[in-house]
Amino acid sequence: MRTTRAPILAGLGSLLLLACEASGPFHESESRKEEAPAVASSKAPGYPAPSADKAAAMPRGEDARAAEPAARSDLMPLDGAPEARDERAHYDDRARQQPAPGPGRLTAGQWSDRDDWPRWQRLLAPGSIHHQALGEWSIPHRDRVSVTLRGDDFVPADTLVVLQDPSGRSLWQARTDNEGRVDLFLPAGQSGQVFVAGPGRVATRNVKAGEDHVLRVETPTSVVSALDLMFVVDTTGSMSDELQYLQAELSSIVQRVRHGAAQDYEVRTSVNFFRDNGDEYRLRSFPFTADTSRSLSQLRAQTTGGGGDYPEALAAALADGVDRHRWSRSAVARIMFVITDAPPHPGSRVGRQLESTIAHAADKGIRIVPIASSGVNKPTEFILRHLAVSTGGRYVFLTDHSGIGNSHIEPTVGPHTIEPLDDLLVELIEDYTDHDQLSLIDPRTVDNHPAEARAPHAMAYARHDGPSPWWLLGLGLLVPGFVAGRRWARVTRVPAVSDPRVARARRMLRELNRHDRGASTTDAGSWHAQMQEVVEGMEQLVRQQQAISTSLRVAGALPEEAGSEGVRSSLRSEVERRRTAIDSEIDAGLVSVEAAYLHVISGVGESSATQASLDAAREALQTRIDVDRELRG
């Protein structure tokens, strides 16, 4: 399927032209640019700062993970963060008696970078030390276009807004919040076109990076009175100092929302937990449910464990939460709270996965709200804030004012208020669900929950009232494009892999996929995804084996020249050595896939050992692929 997708793009392109429509009368108001005032750090009354003795005893910032080698950052301490202290003394000082877990114990602040965009841009200017914080994931610097939709007596909430470049390629698409506001992202200095997807005709607006626009929409829109709340919780060992308190706080939040917002909305909750590769589990996910007591039971049953190094499987947990759950098709708000004290694993590959997940979340209207716990360092703070600002969320951070847990870093933000965490999050949910001027639909009258997790689409098109020149052009190109695509596919088709080891691994994947459909959690799906990576690596190596066999045939056909026999012999020897090495990696990959299959289907073997076997196979296969590619290059 993958090999024939590109060749028939000509036919698909004409199909897209057939689907294009223009619609939606609205009037445009003048664009404007606003500069946010300068800010400085402050604390509101009500929660006194830690005492001088306590402050002296508690190291700040990155020190909370000084004992973990991977926790060390290449960045210098920012915003006057004190230098590192001895980790053992730190934990001894924090071992004082803590209050019993309960709601209202933890203290926190919040910050919205989307509401102070000029400052965020200055912090992340290329070359700045803060921009280097995102360099661990190769996150590119980008600007935004802020768009607010307005109606005469209504707010167009949960409405898809699309940003295209001058050639018509989609750059970003996202859904408006309950105030009709949406942020669309593009490279700094670039221009494009914005259009609103909805009933009626579609009108466009030319925009440039950094601009703010207000667009008037005349056709009323409605939104289902639904509220989706997801909690993604880090349960690695480093969260042990605060997990029980967080469980109490989150339980209080869910109960308060159930007795408050439930009067106006259909409230569904989902709790999900993550650790790291090689731990008892990597992901432990539970689907959305309207029975909040079930989510509370799942939350209270969790304990901490595993971890070991600083980064955790955060990227995988985010991707699972966004793409493998049944978010409401229409909702006043969809909020994903991410509670963690650690960053995702570094590297450009993880960075690309994060950027893809962020784009999918924006497309679905999911607001990511990170809650930074003790031990967060500056790179972690900035990657969490990047998640929030890119999806219309806010950055929430625990503070030392409660005296609970280990030390918390001082965030690089402006003036903010410190308050109990449960009060803060309930107020935040209320801000996202304020329904003044919203036209609400009773959720009992619509089918609002997809049968399976909804895959994000590349572009949304509205209905068209009749044929247009673009429609006719698409019809004219459809047949020749399809014929040309089929001919190109025949010419460029990649030979199928015919290796019994790969065939056996593929059969196990299909069986596991059937098992996954009947599972109540996504544990089986997580194993399936990891096994899929191993099998794909095995297939690549088998194709390299085919190329090597061709090399052997060429070696046997070398012309008779002086010394050519020695050249052929040397080449054969090297090629045979590479074939033997590749064979051993394919065999090891099959063994790891079989172990994972037996573990998921029959419970054979320890989870940690099985996970370690898969990780080792993935790493070995990728290394062999890279080495062989370099040798052939």
XYZ file of C-alpha atoms in Angstrom:
633
model
C 0.000 0.000 0.000
C 2.801 2.350 0.948
C 4.581 1.834 -2.357
C 1.533 2.691 -4.488
C 0.391 5.727 -2.534
C 2.705 8.274 -4.100
C 2.272 7.189 -7.756
C -1.473 7.823 -7.836
C -1.285 11.307 -6.281
C -2.258 12.774 -9.658
C -5.585 10.936 -9.473
C -6.081 11.811 -5.815
C -5.262 15.453 -6.508
C -8.061 15.666 -9.013
C -10.398 14.044 -6.478
C -9.496 16.796 -4.021
C -10.352 19.400 -6.627
C -13.745 17.723 -7.012
C -14.309 18.014 -3.257
C -13.323 21.684 -2.965
C -16.114 24.096 -2.106
C -16.445 27.742 -1.376
C -18.783 28.975 1.332
C -19.930 31.048 4.354
C -20.716 34.725 4.219
C -18.956 36.746 6.854
C -17.574 40.245 7.139
C -13.968 40.966 7.979
C -12.740 43.529 10.458
C -9.353 45.154 10.387
C -6.361 43.132 11.514
C -4.413 44.391 14.464
C -1.204 43.766 16.335
C -0.945 44.075 20.091
C 2.138 44.229 22.241
C 1.781 42.774 25.728
C 3.104 44.825 28.625
C 6.349 43.924 30.279
C 6.029 41.456 33.124
C 7.859 40.645 36.309
C 7.555 37.762 38.734
C 5.305 38.215 41.768
C 3.293 36.223 44.269
C -0.217 36.962 45.405
C -1.136 37.065 49.106
C -2.764 34.142 50.802
C 0.171 31.708 50.631
C 3.305 32.934 52.407
C 6.653 32.171 50.842
C 8.596 29.292 52.415
C 10.462 30.186 55.578
C 14.107 31.174 55.392
C 15.168 27.897 57.052
C 13.088 25.849 54.677
C 14.260 27.779 51.638
C 17.866 27.212 52.654
C 17.205 23.512 53.048
C 15.491 23.075 49.704
C 17.563 23.159 46.511
C 15.741 24.541 43.499
C 15.219 23.686 39.892
C 17.324 21.007 38.283
C 18.723 19.975 41.718
C 15.654 17.824 42.376
C 17.088 15.235 39.968
C 20.805 15.695 40.515
C 21.196 12.025 41.438
C 19.938 10.916 38.031
C 22.665 11.170 35.363
C 20.236 11.845 32.521
C 18.712 14.741 34.465
C 21.704 16.986 33.866
C 21.020 19.769 31.425
C 23.493 21.493 29.151
C 21.839 24.780 30.061
C 23.124 27.114 32.718
C 20.702 27.818 35.617
C 18.124 30.329 34.380
C 16.510 33.276 36.149
C 18.877 33.108 39.076
C 18.256 29.478 39.986
C 20.714 28.519 42.771
C 23.531 26.128 42.012
C 23.227 22.409 42.661
C 23.414 20.955 46.157
C 24.001 17.458 47.424
C 21.006 15.234 46.544
C 21.221 13.125 49.699
C 21.042 16.199 51.933
C 18.134 17.419 49.833
C 16.051 14.307 50.457
C 17.004 14.240 54.153
C 15.733 17.813 54.537
C 12.515 17.008 52.679
C 11.891 13.929 54.824
C 10.138 16.011 57.475
C 6.638 14.923 58.356
C 4.225 15.799 55.563
C 0.518 16.565 56.046
C -1.954 13.811 55.274
C -3.022 13.700 51.602
C -6.232 15.559 50.901
C -7.751 18.157 48.564
C -6.469 21.712 48.874
C -2.993 20.688 50.124
C -0.907 21.290 47.003
C -0.312 24.843 45.799
C 0.163 25.913 42.204
C 0.278 28.769 39.742
C -0.667 29.015 36.087
C 0.573 30.907 33.039
C -0.775 31.438 29.521
C 1.921 32.101 26.918
C -0.736 32.615 24.230
C -1.946 35.654 26.212
C 1.582 37.124 26.275
C 2.792 35.983 22.858
C 5.409 38.768 22.312
C 7.175 37.738 25.508
C 7.123 34.051 24.517
C 8.606 34.973 21.154
C 11.389 36.958 22.811
C 12.182 34.071 25.161
C 12.439 31.633 22.246
C 14.231 33.893 19.767
C 16.759 31.809 17.770
C 20.094 31.737 19.552
C 18.665 32.465 23.012
C 19.411 30.136 25.907
C 15.678 29.406 26.209
C 15.502 28.410 22.540
C 18.325 25.962 23.228
C 16.036 24.292 25.773
C 13.841 23.047 22.902
C 16.903 22.110 20.858
C 17.032 18.710 22.589
C 14.005 17.766 20.441
C 14.896 19.858 17.355
C 11.673 21.879 17.819
C 11.650 24.637 15.157
C 10.973 28.263 15.983
C 7.602 29.400 14.634
C 5.215 32.339 14.761
C 1.445 32.413 14.850
C -1.658 34.021 13.404
C -4.319 34.630 16.051
C -7.914 34.526 14.778
C -11.106 35.330 16.694
C -14.510 34.526 15.204
C -17.479 36.690 16.117
C -21.216 36.447 15.424
C -24.038 38.926 15.992
C -25.455 37.174 19.060
C -23.451 33.947 19.255
C -19.883 32.688 19.600
C -18.687 30.206 16.912
C -17.138 27.662 19.293
C -15.468 24.391 18.251
C -15.262 25.646 14.647
C -12.428 24.424 12.423
C -10.154 27.155 11.054
C -7.512 26.279 8.442
C -4.291 28.101 7.529
C -2.833 27.449 4.070
C 0.353 28.647 2.398
C 0.111 30.551 -0.938
C 0.228 27.248 -2.862
C -2.797 25.869 -0.995
C -0.885 23.446 1.242
C -2.277 23.150 4.774
C 0.107 24.641 7.356
C -2.059 24.339 10.469
C -5.655 23.779 11.444
C -7.295 24.049 14.812
C -10.665 24.510 16.503
C -11.914 27.635 18.215
C -12.407 27.667 21.984
C -15.515 28.789 23.837
C -14.570 32.428 23.127
C -14.263 31.832 19.380
C -10.471 32.161 19.487
C -7.858 29.997 17.752
C -4.091 30.191 17.142
C -2.589 28.963 13.848
C 1.166 28.411 13.480
C 3.570 28.993 10.609
C 7.256 29.835 10.068
C 8.272 33.351 11.114
C 7.901 35.883 8.294
C 5.654 33.629 6.169
C 2.236 34.589 4.813
C -0.810 32.514 3.979
C -4.590 32.322 3.780
C -7.095 31.536 6.513
C -10.515 30.057 5.879
C -13.291 28.937 8.201
C -14.812 25.484 7.711
C -18.533 25.559 8.335
C -22.003 25.817 6.793
C -22.494 28.111 3.813
C -19.750 29.470 1.614
C -16.098 29.640 2.669
C -14.376 33.020 2.632
C -10.639 33.538 2.989
C -8.384 36.144 4.549
C -4.767 36.837 3.590
C -2.619 36.852 6.722
C 1.002 37.184 7.800
C 2.892 35.648 10.716
C 2.466 37.681 13.910
C -0.905 39.214 13.010
C -4.179 39.124 14.950
C -7.475 38.979 13.022
C -11.141 39.187 13.969
C -13.571 37.629 11.477
C -17.335 38.033 11.549
C -19.433 34.935 10.913
C -23.066 35.435 9.915
C -24.250 31.807 9.840
C -25.072 30.644 13.417
C -23.212 27.579 14.668
C -24.029 25.177 17.485
C -21.920 22.922 19.683
C -22.830 19.834 21.696
C -22.896 20.512 25.453
C -20.135 17.975 26.131
C -16.969 18.171 28.230
C -14.112 15.668 27.830
C -11.498 15.547 30.621
C -8.415 13.349 30.328
C -5.706 12.942 32.973
C -2.328 11.616 31.807
C -0.252 10.854 34.923
C 3.445 9.998 35.277
C 3.688 7.115 37.784
C 7.459 6.583 37.766
C 9.356 6.382 41.038
C 10.321 10.063 41.079
C 6.615 10.982 41.422
C 6.340 9.154 44.765
C 6.703 12.373 46.789
C 3.512 13.883 45.358
C 1.403 11.139 43.731
C -0.837 10.498 46.753
C -1.525 14.215 47.062
C -2.211 14.484 43.338
C -4.621 11.540 43.547
C -6.554 13.345 46.280
C -6.523 16.638 44.359
C -7.643 15.088 41.067
C -10.374 13.100 42.826
C -11.658 16.334 44.348
C -11.553 18.052 40.956
C -13.504 15.280 39.212
C -16.133 15.226 41.968
C -16.544 19.013 41.936
C -16.866 19.065 38.151
C -19.359 16.179 38.280
C -21.582 18.082 40.730
C -21.105 21.426 39.007
C -20.532 21.292 35.271
C -22.564 18.090 34.959
C -25.689 20.212 35.358
C -24.932 21.824 31.993
C -22.712 19.283 30.208
C -22.272 15.624 29.506
C -18.994 15.057 31.369
C -16.736 12.146 30.364
C -13.397 11.319 31.958
C -10.415 9.161 31.042
C -7.366 8.414 33.199
C -4.108 7.230 31.671
C -0.729 6.410 33.187
C 2.771 6.088 31.825
C 6.242 5.094 32.953
C 9.171 4.247 30.686
C 10.642 1.557 28.457
C 11.526 -1.553 30.444
C 9.244 -0.755 33.395
C 6.308 -2.890 34.581
C 4.282 -1.061 31.931
C 4.956 1.711 29.469
C 1.372 2.892 28.994
C -1.733 2.032 30.977
C -4.767 3.632 29.357
C -8.470 3.594 30.140
C -11.177 4.732 27.699
C -13.517 7.677 28.212
C -16.484 6.963 30.454
C -19.461 8.937 31.719
C -19.135 7.015 35.014
C -16.688 9.282 36.865
C -16.618 6.907 39.857
C -14.956 4.325 37.601
C -12.241 6.813 36.634
C -11.716 7.705 40.294
C -11.245 4.028 41.194
C -8.730 3.606 38.389
C -6.870 6.703 39.570
C -6.724 5.698 43.241
C -5.436 2.202 42.391
C -2.139 3.474 40.951
C 1.265 3.346 42.648
C 4.693 4.570 41.596
C 7.623 2.528 40.368
C 10.270 2.233 37.685
C 11.819 5.166 35.893
C 15.499 5.178 36.785
C 16.711 7.843 34.371
C 15.294 11.329 33.853
C 13.312 11.191 30.562
C 10.150 9.089 30.472
C 7.725 7.781 27.814
C 5.876 11.104 27.702
C 5.794 11.330 23.898
C 4.186 7.886 23.634
C 1.650 8.753 26.347
C 0.654 11.962 24.553
C 0.285 10.178 21.206
C -1.826 7.471 22.858
C -4.035 10.036 24.593
C -4.644 12.127 21.475
C -4.964 9.473 18.768
C -6.183 6.265 20.468
C -9.165 7.573 22.442
C -12.715 8.408 21.383
C -12.852 12.164 21.891
C -16.271 13.772 21.343
C -16.918 14.880 17.770
C -18.355 18.158 19.064
C -17.718 19.602 22.529
C -17.544 22.874 24.405
C -14.120 21.781 25.690
C -11.696 18.853 25.464
C -8.914 19.148 28.043
C -5.905 16.867 28.560
C -4.147 17.390 31.904
C -0.581 16.016 31.786
C 0.980 15.537 35.247
C 4.719 14.835 35.135
C 8.122 15.776 36.507
C 10.186 14.667 33.513
C 10.616 15.417 29.810
C 10.183 13.063 26.862
C 13.277 11.279 25.601
C 15.540 13.630 23.639
C 16.177 13.392 19.914
C 14.790 14.661 16.646
C 12.678 11.517 16.097
C 10.831 12.079 19.366
C 10.588 15.772 18.458
C 8.842 14.906 15.195
C 6.455 12.627 17.071
C 5.657 15.433 19.517
C 5.026 17.927 16.705
C 2.717 15.454 14.964
C 0.780 14.799 18.183
C 0.470 18.542 18.858
C -0.934 19.118 15.356
C -3.442 16.282 15.817
C -4.516 17.697 19.195
C -5.056 21.176 17.716
C -7.062 19.681 14.848
C -9.324 17.852 17.335
C -9.663 20.856 19.648
C -7.808 19.210 22.555
C -6.260 21.730 24.984
C -3.124 20.290 26.602
C -2.618 21.574 30.171
C 0.687 20.350 31.665
C 1.037 20.257 35.460
C 4.757 20.433 36.304
C 5.689 18.619 39.516
C 8.848 18.661 41.621
C 12.105 17.969 39.811
C 11.253 19.747 36.553
C 14.246 21.510 34.969
C 14.286 24.327 32.406
C 14.229 22.228 29.213
C 11.297 20.273 30.666
C 9.490 23.485 31.602
C 9.848 24.854 28.094
C 8.805 21.672 26.280
C 5.698 21.486 28.518
C 4.917 25.142 27.815
C 5.376 24.434 24.108
C 2.720 21.696 24.350
C 0.352 24.108 26.067
C 0.748 27.169 23.855
C 0.532 25.115 20.648
C -2.894 23.699 21.590
C -4.500 26.664 23.328
C -3.727 25.294 26.797
C -2.099 26.786 29.890
C 1.008 25.865 31.855
C 0.334 24.876 35.487
C 3.185 24.416 37.963
C 3.294 23.188 41.568
C 5.114 25.397 44.060
C 6.982 25.078 47.369
C 4.336 27.100 49.259
C 2.563 23.918 50.376
C 5.721 22.421 51.913
C 4.825 19.101 50.227
C 7.153 17.021 48.115
C 10.588 17.865 46.799
C 11.735 21.216 45.504
C 9.958 22.942 42.592
C 11.749 25.101 40.041
C 10.871 28.784 39.799
C 9.190 29.165 36.369
C 10.288 31.807 33.852
C 6.911 33.567 33.743
C 5.365 36.922 34.605
C 3.102 37.917 37.527
C 0.941 35.048 38.743
C -1.230 34.018 41.686
C -0.581 31.046 43.972
C -3.660 29.090 45.062
C -4.716 25.537 45.956
C -4.288 23.221 42.977
C -7.853 21.874 43.036
C -9.341 25.401 43.079
C -7.031 26.459 40.256
C -7.945 23.540 37.981
C -11.684 23.834 38.654
C -11.504 27.538 37.774
C -9.521 26.673 34.652
C -12.182 24.160 33.561
C -14.860 26.774 34.187
C -12.936 29.261 32.023
C -12.849 26.769 29.137
C -16.557 25.883 29.496
C -18.196 29.285 30.070
C -21.151 29.004 27.676
C -22.461 32.561 27.517
C -23.626 33.171 23.917
C -22.988 29.550 22.945
C -25.725 27.718 21.060
C -25.774 24.302 22.787
C -27.102 20.982 21.491
C -28.401 18.314 23.868
C -25.903 15.402 23.622
C -28.771 12.903 23.915
C -30.053 14.001 20.503
C -26.851 13.314 18.524
C -24.316 10.524 18.017
C -21.329 12.392 19.417
C -18.890 9.561 20.100
C -17.026 7.927 17.193
C -17.054 4.132 17.018
C -13.265 4.207 17.222
C -10.502 6.740 17.760
C -10.891 9.436 15.112
C -7.881 9.912 12.863
C -7.051 13.553 12.129
C -7.707 14.735 8.603
C -5.306 16.732 6.486
C -7.818 19.371 5.395
C -11.483 20.162 5.921
C -13.760 21.312 3.115
C -17.234 22.825 3.420
C -20.211 22.110 1.205
C -20.486 23.807 -2.164
C -23.738 25.077 -3.659
C -22.978 24.006 -7.234
C -20.315 23.180 -9.826
C -17.421 25.560 -10.298
C -14.495 25.788 -12.725
C -12.325 23.966 -10.158
C -14.843 21.107 -10.037
C -14.820 20.799 -13.833
C -11.011 20.928 -13.899
C -10.838 18.122 -11.351
C -13.239 16.003 -13.397
C -11.146 16.558 -16.508
C -7.937 15.471 -14.738
C -9.355 12.484 -12.868
C -9.218 9.806 -15.590
C -5.798 10.681 -17.091
C -4.370 11.093 -13.598
C -5.644 7.684 -12.523
C -4.297 5.974 -15.663
C -0.891 7.636 -15.297
C -0.757 6.661 -11.623
C -1.465 2.991 -12.386
C 1.246 2.922 -15.051
C 3.769 4.566 -12.711
C 2.878 2.080 -9.957
C 3.654 -0.873 -12.233
C 7.037 0.614 -13.125
C 8.109 1.512 -9.576
C 6.544 -1.334 -7.567
C 8.847 -2.594 -4.803
C 9.150 -6.394 -4.759
C 7.303 -8.041 -1.874
C 9.368 -9.497 0.949
C 9.263 -13.307 0.839
C 11.072 -14.392 3.980
C 9.495 -17.059 6.238
C 10.655 -15.244 9.381
C 8.933 -12.007 8.366
C 5.808 -13.933 7.306
C 5.645 -15.598 10.734
C 6.068 -12.238 12.506
C 3.314 -10.729 10.342
C 0.921 -13.551 11.292
C 1.526 -12.877 14.983
C 0.846 -9.157 14.440
C -2.487 -9.920 12.767
C -3.494 -12.237 15.611
C -2.500 -9.630 18.203
C -4.505 -6.988 16.349
C -7.621 -9.166 16.678
C -6.836 -9.606 20.371
C -6.420 -5.806 20.740
C -9.946 -5.140 19.450
C -11.448 -6.968 22.376
C -9.160 -5.493 25.041
C -10.540 -3.023 27.612
C -7.289 -1.026 27.723
C -4.708 -0.047 25.147
C -1.880 -2.181 26.622
C -2.183 -4.661 23.751
C -2.169 -1.808 21.267
C 1.064 -0.492 22.758
C 2.729 -3.898 22.386
C 1.410 -4.144 18.827
C 2.951 -0.786 17.875
C 6.358 -1.774 19.253
C 6.252 -5.179 17.562
C 5.290 -3.446 14.314
C 8.495 -1.377 14.468
C 10.579 -4.545 14.878
C 8.847 -6.309 11.979
C 9.320 -3.304 9.708
C 13.021 -3.327 10.588
C 13.190 -7.025 9.729
C 11.582 -6.305 6.333
C 14.119 -3.589 5.575
C 16.966 -5.944 6.330
C 15.465 -8.676 4.123
C 15.345 -6.173 1.259
C 18.993 -5.397 1.940
C 19.659 -9.146 1.717
C 18.068 -9.132 -1.733
C 20.335 -6.264 -2.768
C 23.355 -8.167 -1.446
C 22.406 -11.243 -3.487
C 22.412 -9.019 -6.544
C 25.883 -7.810 -5.553
C 27.101 -11.419 -5.444
C 25.801 -12.062 -8.944
C 27.574 -8.939 -10.188
C 30.776 -10.071 -8.491
C 30.619 -13.347 -10.397
C 30.280 -11.470 -13.688
C 33.306 -9.168 -13.312
C 35.422 -9.027 -16.500
C 38.657 -11.006 -16.622
C 41.285 -8.430 -15.771
C 44.581 -8.542 -14.023
C 43.914 -9.313 -10.381
C 40.163 -9.546 -10.930
C 39.944 -12.976 -9.269
C 41.292 -11.506 -6.059
C 38.785 -8.629 -6.270
C 35.886 -11.065 -6.709
C 37.059 -13.203 -3.810
C 37.431 -10.201 -1.506
C 34.016 -8.854 -2.481
C 32.347 -12.223 -1.950
C 33.932 -12.533 1.486
C 32.752 -9.076 2.589
C 29.239 -9.588 1.241
C 28.929 -12.992 2.924
C 30.023 -11.442 6.217
C 27.329 -8.771 5.932
C 24.697 -11.357 5.037
C 25.560 -13.400 8.112
C 25.358 -10.332 10.378
C 21.986 -9.318 8.921
C 20.652 -12.866 9.315
C 21.470 -12.860 13.015
C 19.661 -9.517 13.537
C 16.549 -10.807 11.706
C 16.561 -13.960 13.857
C 16.881 -11.888 17.036
C 14.009 -9.681 15.893
C 11.774 -12.722 15.363
C 12.629 -14.046 18.845
C 11.654 -10.718 20.468
C 8.363 -10.553 18.525
C 7.507 -14.133 19.559
C 8.254 -13.313 23.203
C 6.028 -10.219 23.103
C 3.241 -12.149 21.367
C 3.266 -14.905 23.988
C 3.385 -12.352 26.813
C 0.311 -10.443 25.558
C -1.749 -13.483 24.499
C -0.858 -15.928 27.285
C 0.908 -13.876 29.970
C 4.182 -15.763 29.471
C 7.298 -14.024 30.792
C 7.938 -10.865 32.801
C 6.746 -7.591 31.262
C 10.042 -5.829 31.938
C 12.132 -8.600 30.338
C 9.852 -8.744 27.302
C 9.991 -4.974 26.920
C 13.778 -5.008 27.196
C 13.970 -7.707 24.479
C 11.845 -5.609 22.108
C 13.878 -2.475 22.827
C 17.147 -4.306 22.198
C 15.856 -5.773 18.929
C 14.612 -2.399 17.713
C 17.920 -0.760 18.513
C 19.979 -3.543 16.911
C 17.874 -3.590 13.744
C 18.051 0.174 13.338
C 21.811 0.155 13.928
C 22.294 -2.578 11.328
C 20.100 -0.706 8.830
C 22.053 2.524 9.374
C 25.436 0.763 9.094
C 24.479 -1.048 5.911
C 23.069 2.159 4.415
C 26.358 3.939 5.107
C 28.349 1.075 3.549
C 26.189 1.167 0.430
C 26.366 4.995 0.304
